[in-house]
Tab-separated table of C-alpha atoms in Angstrom:
chain	number	residue	atom	x	y	z
U	26	UNK	CA	-45.989	-37.104	-50.837
U	27	UNK	CA	-47.489	-35.442	-47.746
U	28	UNK	CA	-44.727	-36.967	-45.588
U	29	UNK	CA	-42.059	-35.599	-47.933
U	30	UNK	CA	-43.648	-32.126	-47.759
U	31	UNK	CA	-43.682	-32.142	-43.937
U	32	UNK	CA	-40.048	-33.291	-43.876
U	33	UNK	CA	-39.012	-30.484	-46.241
U	34	UNK	CA	-40.769	-27.880	-44.083
U	35	UNK	CA	-38.989	-29.143	-40.954
U	36	UNK	CA	-35.606	-29.000	-42.733
U	37	UNK	CA	-36.200	-25.431	-43.948
U	38	UNK	CA	-37.309	-24.290	-40.463
U	39	UNK	CA	-34.226	-25.789	-38.848
U	40	UNK	CA	-32.003	-24.088	-41.425
U	41	UNK	CA	-33.662	-20.722	-40.787
U	42	UNK	CA	-33.211	-21.122	-37.033
U	43	UNK	CA	-29.498	-21.885	-37.459
U	44	UNK	CA	-29.008	-18.830	-39.704
U	45	UNK	CA	-30.728	-16.625	-37.113
U	46	UNK	CA	-28.513	-17.852	-34.297
U	47	UNK	CA	-25.386	-17.295	-36.412
U	48	UNK	CA	-26.410	-13.722	-37.199
U	49	UNK	CA	-27.112	-12.987	-33.528
U	50	UNK	CA	-23.694	-14.296	-32.511
U	51	UNK	CA	-21.986	-12.184	-35.181
U	52	UNK	CA	-23.683	-9.047	-33.877
U	53	UNK	CA	-22.906	-9.689	-30.217
U	54	UNK	CA	-19.245	-10.839	-30.458
U	55	UNK	CA	-17.935	-7.275	-30.983
U	56	UNK	CA	-20.753	-5.458	-29.261
U	57	UNK	CA	-19.241	-4.826	-25.817
U	58	UNK	CA	-18.830	-1.111	-25.020
U	59	UNK	CA	-15.429	0.603	-24.682
U	60	UNK	CA	-13.615	0.150	-21.378
U	61	UNK	CA	-12.226	3.282	-19.713
U	62	UNK	CA	-8.427	3.154	-19.422
U	63	UNK	CA	-6.847	2.942	-15.993
U	64	UNK	CA	-5.198	6.191	-14.854
U	65	UNK	CA	-1.433	6.280	-15.354
U	66	UNK	CA	1.088	7.015	-12.639
U	67	UNK	CA	2.188	10.209	-14.407
U	68	UNK	CA	-1.409	11.552	-14.514
U	69	UNK	CA	-1.076	12.327	-18.177
U	70	UNK	CA	1.374	14.579	-19.969
U	71	UNK	CA	-0.724	17.674	-20.544
U	72	UNK	CA	-0.744	20.678	-18.263
U	73	UNK	CA	-4.203	21.025	-16.683
U	74	UNK	CA	-6.186	23.943	-18.052
U	75	UNK	CA	-8.538	26.119	-15.986
U	76	UNK	CA	-11.470	24.817	-18.022
U	77	UNK	CA	-10.526	21.221	-17.207
U	78	UNK	CA	-10.181	21.762	-13.473
U	79	UNK	CA	-12.482	19.502	-11.481
U	80	UNK	CA	-14.431	20.309	-8.367
U	81	UNK	CA	-12.390	20.834	-5.212
U	82	UNK	CA	-13.288	20.568	-1.553
U	83	UNK	CA	-14.136	23.718	0.445
U	84	UNK	CA	-11.477	25.661	2.294
U	85	UNK	CA	-8.931	28.474	1.894
U	86	UNK	CA	-8.565	29.494	-1.713
U	87	UNK	CA	-11.959	28.055	-2.629
U	88	UNK	CA	-14.686	29.173	-0.208
U	89	UNK	CA	-12.745	31.620	1.990
U	90	UNK	CA	-9.652	33.808	1.563
U	91	UNK	CA	-6.503	31.780	1.073
U	92	UNK	CA	-4.477	29.774	-1.428
U	93	UNK	CA	-4.771	26.126	-2.396
U	94	UNK	CA	-1.874	24.705	-4.414
U	95	UNK	CA	-2.081	21.257	-6.003
U	96	UNK	CA	1.155	19.821	-7.388
U	97	UNK	CA	1.191	16.823	-9.734
U	98	UNK	CA	4.756	15.480	-10.056
U	99	UNK	CA	5.925	14.214	-13.456
U	100	UNK	CA	8.653	11.707	-14.210
U	101	UNK	CA	10.839	14.376	-15.863
U	102	UNK	CA	11.009	16.306	-12.562
U	103	UNK	CA	8.506	19.012	-13.479
U	104	UNK	CA	5.129	19.612	-11.819
U	105	UNK	CA	1.701	20.388	-13.205
U	106	UNK	CA	0.323	23.025	-10.839
U	107	UNK	CA	-3.173	24.267	-10.095
U	108	UNK	CA	-3.347	27.324	-7.833
U	109	UNK	CA	-6.713	28.493	-6.477
U	110	UNK	CA	-6.655	31.895	-4.807
U	111	UNK	CA	-9.401	33.758	-2.962
U	112	UNK	CA	-8.440	37.321	-2.043
U	113	UNK	CA	-9.905	39.268	0.896
U	114	UNK	CA	-10.727	42.124	-1.507
U	115	UNK	CA	-10.813	42.528	-5.268
U	116	UNK	CA	-7.496	43.246	-6.994
U	117	UNK	CA	-6.709	44.072	-10.608
U	118	UNK	CA	-3.028	43.093	-10.515
U	119	UNK	CA	-1.229	40.115	-8.940
U	120	UNK	CA	2.441	39.864	-8.038
U	121	UNK	CA	4.049	36.594	-9.124
U	122	UNK	CA	7.297	34.957	-8.071
U	123	UNK	CA	8.771	31.513	-8.765
U	124	UNK	CA	10.164	29.391	-5.881
U	125	UNK	CA	13.663	30.067	-4.553
U	126	UNK	CA	16.747	28.335	-5.939
U	127	UNK	CA	17.660	25.229	-3.973
U	128	UNK	CA	21.299	26.133	-3.264
U	129	UNK	CA	20.580	27.211	0.348
U	130	UNK	CA	17.534	25.051	1.037
U	131	UNK	CA	17.679	22.011	3.361
U	132	UNK	CA	17.274	18.739	1.517
U	133	UNK	CA	18.505	20.284	-1.748
U	134	UNK	CA	21.684	22.354	-1.281
U	135	UNK	CA	22.216	22.691	-5.025
U	136	UNK	CA	21.480	25.563	-7.360
U	137	UNK	CA	18.263	25.258	-9.346
U	138	UNK	CA	16.588	27.465	-11.960
U	139	UNK	CA	12.814	27.334	-11.387
U	140	UNK	CA	10.679	28.370	-14.327
U	141	UNK	CA	6.939	28.579	-14.920
U	142	UNK	CA	5.605	27.921	-18.416
U	143	UNK	CA	2.197	27.599	-20.078
U	144	UNK	CA	0.567	29.935	-17.567
U	145	UNK	CA	-3.231	30.170	-17.877
U	146	UNK	CA	-5.457	32.329	-15.681
U	147	UNK	CA	-9.130	32.577	-14.766
U	148	UNK	CA	-10.376	35.555	-12.733
U	149	UNK	CA	-13.905	35.287	-11.336
U	150	UNK	CA	-14.466	32.453	-13.854
U	151	UNK	CA	-13.429	34.610	-16.827
U	152	UNK	CA	-10.374	33.789	-18.929
U	153	UNK	CA	-7.610	36.393	-18.625
U	154	UNK	CA	-5.329	37.035	-21.623
U	155	UNK	CA	-1.738	36.487	-20.468
U	156	UNK	CA	0.873	38.346	-22.483
U	157	UNK	CA	3.839	36.378	-21.169
U	158	UNK	CA	3.061	32.782	-20.213
U	159	UNK	CA	6.620	32.164	-18.960
U	160	UNK	CA	7.888	33.412	-15.571
U	161	UNK	CA	11.565	33.028	-14.599
U	162	UNK	CA	11.711	35.300	-11.550
U	163	UNK	CA	9.119	37.835	-10.466
U	164	UNK	CA	6.452	39.527	-12.567
U	165	UNK	CA	3.201	41.474	-12.354
U	166	UNK	CA	0.046	39.892	-13.743
U	167	UNK	CA	-2.639	42.437	-14.699
U	168	UNK	CA	-6.222	41.157	-14.609
U	169	UNK	CA	-8.879	42.292	-17.060
U	170	UNK	CA	-11.035	43.535	-14.175
U	171	UNK	CA	-10.622	43.520	-10.403
U	172	UNK	CA	-11.382	40.033	-9.052
U	173	UNK	CA	-11.439	38.154	-5.752
U	174	UNK	CA	-11.182	34.581	-7.101
U	175	UNK	CA	-8.315	33.545	-9.343
U	176	UNK	CA	-7.198	30.187	-10.699
U	177	UNK	CA	-3.763	29.733	-12.253
U	178	UNK	CA	-2.538	26.589	-13.993
U	179	UNK	CA	1.036	26.174	-15.158
U	180	UNK	CA	4.011	23.861	-15.362
U	181	UNK	CA	6.852	24.325	-12.879
U	182	UNK	CA	10.212	23.002	-14.063
U	183	UNK	CA	13.856	23.404	-13.033
U	184	UNK	CA	13.049	23.172	-9.317
U	185	UNK	CA	14.221	19.593	-8.653
U	186	UNK	CA	17.499	18.071	-7.467
U	187	UNK	CA	17.969	14.346	-8.111
U	188	UNK	CA	19.324	12.625	-5.014
U	189	UNK	CA	21.237	9.505	-6.141
U	190	UNK	CA	22.244	7.778	-9.353
U	191	UNK	CA	21.074	4.444	-7.944
U	192	UNK	CA	17.551	5.834	-7.385
U	193	UNK	CA	17.041	8.489	-10.077
U	194	UNK	CA	13.399	8.892	-9.106
U	195	UNK	CA	14.360	10.099	-5.590
U	196	UNK	CA	14.409	13.914	-5.590
U	197	UNK	CA	14.207	17.105	-3.589
U	198	UNK	CA	12.042	19.937	-4.922
U	199	UNK	CA	11.058	23.435	-3.817
U	200	UNK	CA	7.488	24.577	-4.446
U	201	UNK	CA	5.646	27.756	-3.510
U	202	UNK	CA	2.446	29.429	-4.746
U	203	UNK	CA	3.187	31.723	-7.652
U	204	UNK	CA	0.958	34.360	-5.963
U	205	UNK	CA	2.430	34.014	-2.458
U	206	UNK	CA	3.875	37.550	-2.439
U	207	UNK	CA	0.556	39.160	-3.444
U	208	UNK	CA	-0.900	38.862	0.087
U	209	UNK	CA	1.458	37.332	2.647
U	210	UNK	CA	-1.169	36.631	5.316
U	211	UNK	CA	-3.312	34.292	3.203
U	212	UNK	CA	-3.505	30.764	4.686
U	213	UNK	CA	-2.010	28.332	2.217
U	214	UNK	CA	-2.738	24.635	1.793
U	215	UNK	CA	-0.611	22.260	-0.306
U	216	UNK	CA	-1.535	18.980	-1.947
U	217	UNK	CA	1.042	16.719	-3.628
U	218	UNK	CA	-0.694	13.953	-5.529
U	219	UNK	CA	1.860	11.179	-5.049
U	220	UNK	CA	5.329	10.028	-4.009
U	221	UNK	CA	5.727	12.401	-1.035
U	222	UNK	CA	8.254	11.166	1.568
U	223	UNK	CA	8.900	14.291	3.664
U	224	UNK	CA	8.300	18.047	3.700
U	225	UNK	CA	10.261	20.900	5.261
U	226	UNK	CA	9.183	24.557	5.484
U	227	UNK	CA	12.475	26.480	5.881
U	228	UNK	CA	10.816	29.884	6.437
U	229	UNK	CA	8.827	28.722	9.478
U	230	UNK	CA	10.086	28.640	13.088
U	231	UNK	CA	9.341	24.915	13.280
U	232	UNK	CA	10.546	23.749	9.899
U	233	UNK	CA	8.958	20.308	10.148
U	234	UNK	CA	5.719	20.551	8.187
U	235	UNK	CA	4.958	16.993	7.091
U	236	UNK	CA	1.853	15.444	8.639
U	237	UNK	CA	0.763	11.812	8.626
U	238	UNK	CA	2.727	8.868	7.290
U	239	UNK	CA	3.580	7.635	3.782
U	240	UNK	CA	1.854	6.761	1.541
U	241	UNK	CA	-0.720	9.217	2.938
U	242	UNK	CA	1.778	11.858	3.967
U	243	UNK	CA	0.558	15.442	3.731
U	244	UNK	CA	1.728	18.993	4.421
U	245	UNK	CA	0.680	21.163	7.334
U	246	UNK	CA	-2.355	23.250	6.267
U	247	UNK	CA	-2.922	26.996	6.619
U	248	UNK	CA	0.701	28.112	6.338
U	249	UNK	CA	0.876	31.934	5.879
U	250	UNK	CA	1.636	32.692	2.242
U	251	UNK	CA	4.755	34.682	3.154
U	252	UNK	CA	6.237	31.492	4.674
U	253	UNK	CA	4.706	29.001	2.237
U	254	UNK	CA	7.936	27.694	0.704
U	255	UNK	CA	8.080	23.902	0.969
U	256	UNK	CA	10.984	21.595	0.218
U	257	UNK	CA	9.644	18.191	-0.770
U	258	UNK	CA	11.429	14.885	-0.555
U	259	UNK	CA	9.656	12.565	-2.982
U	260	UNK	CA	9.851	9.730	-5.435
U	261	UNK	CA	8.991	10.946	-8.922
U	262	UNK	CA	6.800	8.729	-11.104
U	263	UNK	CA	8.759	6.100	-13.040
């Protein structure tokens, strides 16, 4: 009888151990944390908002007077733009102007109809109500109070010419800071996040303004705002 009792205890203990291991496995099979998705080529479909803007490196437009323009090309030929402006003195109104049509621009030579939409503005870190968020030509942008630091985010469309049917992603595009005519002496720096093959600055004496080599090609920094019109040759995201 004692042997039967010991045998029964051993059987029950083994059964309990097996149940415990099964429960542990059930809890751990689906317990791995979520994996962050890889960034897409198109950098997302939403226009960046001033609140979502990340930190940027020092330089004109950020820590000293100037303009820094970041252009994110999209597969439909539009650009998501972030424009950081630091003015030499506070202003309460900014003059805005979209880039020129491409009909007389090298590398394009076809009429375009640039348009800015979804314009959002921060002035000295305060949101500015914008009555008309679409700009088709030139416009004045009143600020709530005089400010020295301004950030604009918007989508630029209608400024691209597709180059060939065989390579529909190959394009020419004209970009310029929306605030370039506010203060023409401000040094301007451009950043194009991908696909850049060449850059020409038709308003400068030396129109060649690409620096480096693909895929790390860049644009000459510190171009005076009055001459900061750049014609890009690029491959748009697929």
